[in-house]
C-alpha positions as YAML, in Angstrom:
chain: A
units: angstrom
residues:
- id: 1
  name: MET
  ca: [25.62, -9.19, -24.11]
- id: 2
  name: MET
  ca: [21.88, -9.07, -25.34]
- id: 3
  name: LYS
  ca: [21.23, -12.92, -23.83]
- id: 4
  name: TYR
  ca: [22.58, -11.56, -20.60]
- id: 5
  name: GLU
  ca: [19.73, -8.46, -20.61]
- id: 6
  name: MET
  ca: [17.05, -10.62, -21.95]
- id: 7
  name: LYS
  ca: [18.00, -12.96, -18.80]
- id: 8
  name: TRP
  ca: [17.85, -10.22, -16.20]
- id: 9
  name: VAL
  ca: [14.80, -8.59, -17.34]
- id: 10
  name: VAL
  ca: [13.19, -12.44, -17.33]
- id: 11
  name: VAL
  ca: [14.42, -12.89, -13.89]
- id: 12
  name: GLY
  ca: [12.88, -9.44, -12.97]
- id: 13
  name: VAL
  ca: [9.27, -10.28, -14.69]
- id: 14
  name: LEU
  ca: [9.21, -13.53, -12.52]
- id: 15
  name: GLY
  ca: [10.18, -12.21, -9.36]
- id: 16
  name: CYS
  ca: [7.51, -9.39, -9.73]
- id: 17
  name: LEU
  ca: [5.26, -12.10, -10.38]
- id: 18
  name: MET
  ca: [6.33, -14.01, -7.44]
- id: 19
  name: ILE
  ca: [5.52, -11.26, -4.93]
- id: 20
  name: GLY
  ca: [2.32, -11.08, -5.92]
- id: 21
  name: GLU
  ca: [1.45, -14.99, -5.96]
- id: 22
  name: GLY
  ca: [-1.56, -14.13, -3.84]
- id: 23
  name: LEU
  ca: [-3.14, -11.87, -5.25]
- id: 24
  name: GLN
  ca: [-4.18, -14.35, -8.45]
- id: 25
  name: ALA
  ca: [-7.57, -13.03, -10.81]
- id: 26
  name: GLU
  ca: [-10.81, -14.57, -9.12]
- id: 27
  name: ASP
  ca: [-13.19, -13.30, -12.19]
- id: 28
  name: PRO
  ca: [-13.60, -12.97, -15.20]
- id: 29
  name: ALA
  ca: [-13.24, -9.49, -15.72]
- id: 30
  name: ALA
  ca: [-9.74, -10.33, -14.61]
- id: 31
  name: ALA
  ca: [-8.42, -12.10, -17.72]
- id: 32
  name: SER
  ca: [-8.56, -9.12, -19.81]
- id: 33
  name: VAL
  ca: [-6.20, -7.60, -17.87]
- id: 34
  name: ASP
  ca: [-3.39, -5.74, -19.38]
- id: 35
  name: SER
  ca: [0.69, -7.95, -17.97]
- id: 36
  name: GLU
  ca: [2.46, -4.88, -19.21]
- id: 37
  name: ILE
  ca: [0.86, -2.64, -16.75]
- id: 38
  name: VAL
  ca: [0.50, -5.62, -13.43]
- id: 39
  name: VAL
  ca: [4.07, -6.34, -14.12]
- id: 40
  name: LYS
  ca: [4.61, -2.86, -13.21]
- id: 41
  name: LEU
  ca: [2.52, -2.69, -10.53]
- id: 42
  name: LYS
  ca: [4.12, -5.57, -9.10]
- id: 43
  name: GLU
  ca: [7.34, -4.15, -9.38]
- id: 44
  name: ILE
  ca: [5.95, -1.25, -7.39]
- id: 45
  name: VAL
  ca: [4.44, -3.30, -4.55]
- id: 46
  name: ALA
  ca: [7.61, -5.08, -4.23]
- id: 47
  name: PHE
  ca: [9.62, -1.64, -3.49]
- id: 48
  name: ARG
  ca: [6.76, -0.34, -1.30]
- id: 49
  name: GLU
  ca: [7.67, -3.87, 0.67]
- id: 50
  name: ARG
  ca: [11.21, -3.54, 0.69]
- id: 51
  name: LEU
  ca: [10.57, 0.75, 1.96]
- id: 52
  name: VAL
  ca: [8.34, -0.26, 4.82]
- id: 53
  name: GLU
  ca: [10.97, -2.67, 6.14]
- id: 54
  name: SER
  ca: [13.38, -0.13, 5.20]
- id: 55
  name: GLN
  ca: [11.73, 2.24, 7.68]
- id: 56
  name: GLN
  ca: [11.17, -0.65, 10.29]
- id: 57
  name: LEU
  ca: [14.59, -1.17, 10.62]
- id: 58
  name: ARG
  ca: [14.99, 2.41, 10.73]
- id: 59
  name: MET
  ca: [12.81, 3.47, 13.55]
- id: 60
  name: GLN
  ca: [14.65, 0.52, 15.25]
- id: 61
  name: LEU
  ca: [17.82, 2.42, 15.49]
- id: 62
  name: GLY
  ca: [16.20, 5.63, 15.90]
- id: 63
  name: GLU
  ca: [16.09, 7.24, 12.52]
- id: 64
  name: VAL
  ca: [12.95, 7.51, 11.75]
- id: 65
  name: ASP
  ca: [10.07, 7.26, 14.18]
- id: 66
  name: SER
  ca: [6.46, 5.63, 13.92]
- id: 67
  name: PHE
  ca: [4.75, 8.94, 11.72]
- id: 68
  name: GLU
  ca: [8.24, 7.65, 8.64]
- id: 69
  name: LEU
  ca: [6.19, 4.45, 9.28]
- id: 70
  name: ALA
  ca: [2.46, 4.51, 8.34]
- id: 71
  name: VAL
  ca: [3.40, 6.59, 5.57]
- id: 72
  name: ALA
  ca: [5.25, 4.32, 4.55]
- id: 73
  name: GLY
  ca: [2.78, 1.83, 5.60]
- id: 74
  name: ARG
  ca: [-0.12, 3.68, 3.61]
- id: 75
  name: THR
  ca: [1.42, 3.99, -0.11]
- id: 76
  name: LEU
  ca: [2.04, 0.16, 0.52]
- id: 77
  name: SER
  ca: [-0.88, -0.54, 1.39]
- id: 78
  name: GLU
  ca: [-2.00, 2.07, -1.87]
- id: 79
  name: ALA
  ca: [0.48, -0.59, -4.49]
- id: 80
  name: ARG
  ca: [-1.48, -3.10, -3.36]
- id: 81
  name: ILE
  ca: [-5.10, -1.73, -3.47]
- id: 82
  name: SER
  ca: [-3.91, -0.60, -7.50]
- id: 83
  name: LEU
  ca: [-2.85, -4.30, -7.81]
- id: 84
  name: ALA
  ca: [-5.77, -6.01, -6.98]
- id: 85
  name: LYS
  ca: [-7.91, -3.39, -8.98]
- id: 86
  name: GLU
  ca: [-6.41, -4.53, -12.04]
- id: 87
  name: LEU
  ca: [-7.03, -7.85, -11.33]
- id: 88
  name: GLY
  ca: [-9.94, -7.42, -10.86]
- id: 89
  name: GLN
  ca: [-10.20, -8.83, -7.30]
- id: 90
  name: GLN
  ca: [-12.53, -7.01, -4.65]
- id: 91
  name: GLU
  ca: [-12.45, -8.58, -1.60]
- id: 92
  name: ALA
  ca: [-8.56, -8.22, -1.81]
- id: 93
  name: VAL
  ca: [-9.53, -4.56, -1.95]
- id: 94
  name: ILE
  ca: [-11.64, -4.21, 0.83]
- id: 95
  name: ALA
  ca: [-8.67, -5.98, 2.69]
- id: 96
  name: GLU
  ca: [-6.21, -3.65, 1.45]
- id: 97
  name: LEU
  ca: [-9.13, -0.34, 2.68]
- id: 98
  name: ARG
  ca: [-9.49, -1.92, 5.90]
- id: 99
  name: GLU
  ca: [-5.75, -2.51, 6.90]
- id: 100
  name: LEU
  ca: [-5.95, 1.26, 5.66]
- id: 101
  name: VAL
  ca: [-8.08, 2.56, 8.03]
- id: 102
  name: SER
  ca: [-6.47, 0.40, 10.84]
- id: 103
  name: GLY
  ca: [-3.21, 1.83, 10.01]
- id: 104
  name: GLN
  ca: [-4.42, 5.83, 9.55]
- id: 105
  name: LYS
  ca: [-6.57, 4.73, 13.13]
- id: 106
  name: LYS
  ca: [-3.80, 4.40, 14.63]
- id: 107
  name: LEU
  ca: [-1.48, 7.05, 13.71]
- id: 108
  name: LEU
  ca: [-3.78, 9.31, 14.14]
- id: 109
  name: GLU
  ca: [-4.21, 8.33, 18.21]
- id: 110
  name: TYR
  ca: [-0.26, 8.66, 17.91]
- id: 111
  name: GLU
  ca: [0.10, 12.19, 16.61]
- id: 112
  name: ILE
  ca: [-2.87, 13.85, 18.75]
- id: 113
  name: ALA
  ca: [-1.12, 12.60, 21.83]
- id: 114
  name: ILE
  ca: [2.59, 13.30, 20.05]
- id: 115
  name: ALA
  ca: [0.17, 16.62, 20.01]
- id: 116
  name: GLU
  ca: [-0.77, 17.68, 23.91]
- id: 117
  name: ASP
  ca: [3.35, 16.94, 24.19]
- id: 118
  name: GLY
  ca: [3.29, 20.12, 21.59]
- id: 119
  name: ARG
  ca: [5.34, 18.53, 19.02]
- id: 120
  name: ARG
  ca: [2.64, 18.40, 16.65]
- id: 121
  name: THR
  ca: [-0.07, 20.99, 15.39]
- id: 122
  name: MET
  ca: [-3.30, 20.54, 15.61]
- id: 123
  name: SER
  ca: [-3.82, 21.07, 12.01]
- id: 124
  name: GLU
  ca: [-1.64, 18.76, 11.64]
- id: 125
  name: VAL
  ca: [-3.64, 16.27, 13.35]
- id: 126
  name: GLY
  ca: [-6.41, 17.11, 11.06]
- id: 127
  name: GLU
  ca: [-4.79, 16.83, 7.65]
- id: 128
  name: ILE
  ca: [-3.97, 12.66, 9.44]
- id: 129
  name: ARG
  ca: [-7.35, 12.90, 10.53]
- id: 130
  name: VAL
  ca: [-8.56, 13.85, 6.77]
- id: 131
  name: LEU
  ca: [-6.70, 10.77, 5.41]
- id: 132
  name: LEU
  ca: [-8.49, 8.67, 7.83]
- id: 133
  name: LEU
  ca: [-12.04, 9.41, 6.58]
- id: 134
  name: GLU
  ca: [-11.02, 9.54, 3.26]
- id: 135
  name: ALA
  ca: [-9.71, 5.69, 3.20]
- id: 136
  name: GLU
  ca: [-13.34, 5.33, 5.48]
- id: 137
  name: ILE
  ca: [-15.15, 6.77, 2.75]
- id: 138
  name: ARG
  ca: [-13.70, 4.41, -0.34]
- id: 139
  name: LEU
  ca: [-14.26, 1.35, 2.03]
- id: 140
  name: LEU
  ca: [-17.52, 2.15, 2.55]
- id: 141
  name: ARG
  ca: [-18.13, 2.59, -1.51]
- id: 142
  name: GLU
  ca: [-16.14, -0.99, -2.09]
- id: 143
  name: LEU
  ca: [-18.05, -2.06, 0.52]
- id: 144
  name: LYS
  ca: [-21.29, -1.25, -1.32]
- id: 145
  name: LEU
  ca: [-20.00, -2.02, -4.73]
- id: 146
  name: ALA
  ca: [-19.41, -5.42, -3.05]
- id: 147
  name: GLU
  ca: [-23.12, -5.61, -2.29]
- id: 148
  name: VAL
  ca: [-24.06, -4.80, -6.16]
- id: 149
  name: GLU
  ca: [-22.05, -7.21, -7.14]
...
């Protein structure tokens, strides 16, 4: 029984490592990365990727709207940012923040159009605008940090 359980633990760990294959350590600071944390972050990224795929399918079926898909995309970006930070991959953090800003801009445009139709309040649109501004600030900070290094 113990051998059987251990096999699945090994398979799970290897699967998580393969998912984040593109996120390899780039600098010496990443050498001190806690592998247990990395494995858990990769598992989170894998889960978030499946959630986005599920939401895309559900949107095609008319079960959810683009707002719900955008929320899933945002949580995926956040998970990828956490993983890249843990691995010391500043370029990957910046790339993911750019993706996050782009997604928030698209969502804001969509939500403004919906608000004009009366299906969203301006308060709800304002909340999305704040999320965009926060993402833009994070990106600017990360770009400034990259200039210093």
